Structure formats: C-alpha cells, structure tokens
Amino acid sequence: MTEVVDTIFAAFHEAGGELYIGEPVTVAEHMLQCAALARRDEAPPELVAAALLHDYGHLVATEGEDAAERGIDTRHEELAHAYLERWFPPAVTEPIRLHVAAKRYLVAVDPSYLDSLSPASQLSLELQGGPMSPTEREDFEQGGHALAACRLRRWDDTGKDPAAAVPPLESYRDLLESLLRR
Ligand code: FE
C-alpha cells in the first residue's frame, strides 16, 4: 500500500511546484495549507485527506495552470476523483469531486462569499457555470457530502498565504495509508 502514497507524493514533487492559477503560492503549498487548516479545525481524517488531495487533478492535468485564463475549464475536480476513487473511500473523494460545486453553491446562498474569492477564483467560477440555480442548490443539498464539500471549499479559499509555514507532505503519510481501500 506504501506504493500508492509514493505515487501520490511523486505527483506533488513533479507538478506541485507550478504556481496555483493566478495565486501567490504553488499548487503543492496550497494543498498543504488546506490540509493544515483542516487539521486546525479538527476535521475528521477523511476530510483532512480530502483537503490535502483536493487539487490532485491539477497535478495530473496536462492543460497547464493558466487554463482558466485561456478560457478552459479543466474539470480538475472530476479528474482528481477519477484518479483517487480507486484508492480512497467516498468520504475522501466525494468532497473533492464536489469542491467546485460547493463554490457555485456558496456564491448562490451567501452574497458576501463572492467578495471573499480571489480574482482567479472569480474568473474560473464563470467557466464552471456561475452561481447555482435554485434546483441545482436543492440537488446539491440533498446529494450527500455537501457539508464536507463546503468545509473543504472554505479552506480552499483561505489556503493561499505566501507566508504560511505548514507541516510537510510526509507528515500525512500515516493518515493517507490508514484511509486506503483494502
Ligand atoms: Fe484548491
């Protein structure tokens, strides 16, 4: 099982150094910050793992980190889900799959939320479909994992501090191994 975590960590090392779409941190720094915020908020292990891995789709995507600026939605949440679901249970992979939907949901239900988004995240919001319609909101609320996805989303929006000092990737090895499908 160690090989799975090694594969994941290798992706961090290979592609995590790219800047995170218009933000002052790299993709790897961003993901580590999100995981640290989840730990700080005493999230369950599955959700800490989700925070750590939520942008795995950016690590394995081939479109480049400036895709949104070129008008492309890479659907990185679906890509991450496709990679990770063979290794981890839904409590890890569903919040990841839903973290973009959660942004569209929060914009629709909380008028102040849009202002809290970075310019890059506001740009990608339009490509991702903009605020949810009332029907979409209802489906999202009833679909399961909505609360976890919204918690992940808040960390996603916060974990962009160029000065943050966070625990290293290796500190999550045991947590990830404990969650792998047997
Ligand atoms: Fe993110």
PDB file of C-alpha atoms and ligand atoms in Angstrom, residues 20 30-31 34 54-55 58 76 99 153 156 160, ligand 1:
ATOM      1  CA  TYR A  20      -1.541  27.874  -8.431  1.00  0.00           C
ATOM      2  CA  HIS A  30      -1.805  25.479  -1.457  1.00  0.00           C
ATOM      3  CA  MET A  31      -2.783  21.842  -0.858  1.00  0.00           C
ATOM      4  CA  CYS A  34      -5.617  23.444   3.080  1.00  0.00           C
ATOM      5  CA  HIS A  54      -8.424  18.206  -3.475  1.00  0.00           C
ATOM      6  CA  ASP A  55      -6.369  19.696  -6.325  1.00  0.00           C
ATOM      7  CA  HIS A  58      -4.170  19.997 -11.215  1.00  0.00           C
ATOM      8  CA  HIS A  76      -9.937  19.173 -12.309  1.00  0.00           C
ATOM      9  CA  HIS A  99     -15.436  21.274  -4.163  1.00  0.00           C
ATOM     10  CA  ARG A 153     -14.225  24.893  -0.038  1.00  0.00           C
ATOM     11  CA  ASP A 156      -9.548  26.052  -0.387  1.00  0.00           C
ATOM     12  CA  LYS A 160      -3.289  30.891  -0.388  1.00  0.00           C
TER      13      LYS A 160
HETATM   14 FE    FE B   1      -7.747  24.410  -4.401  1.00  0.00          FE
END
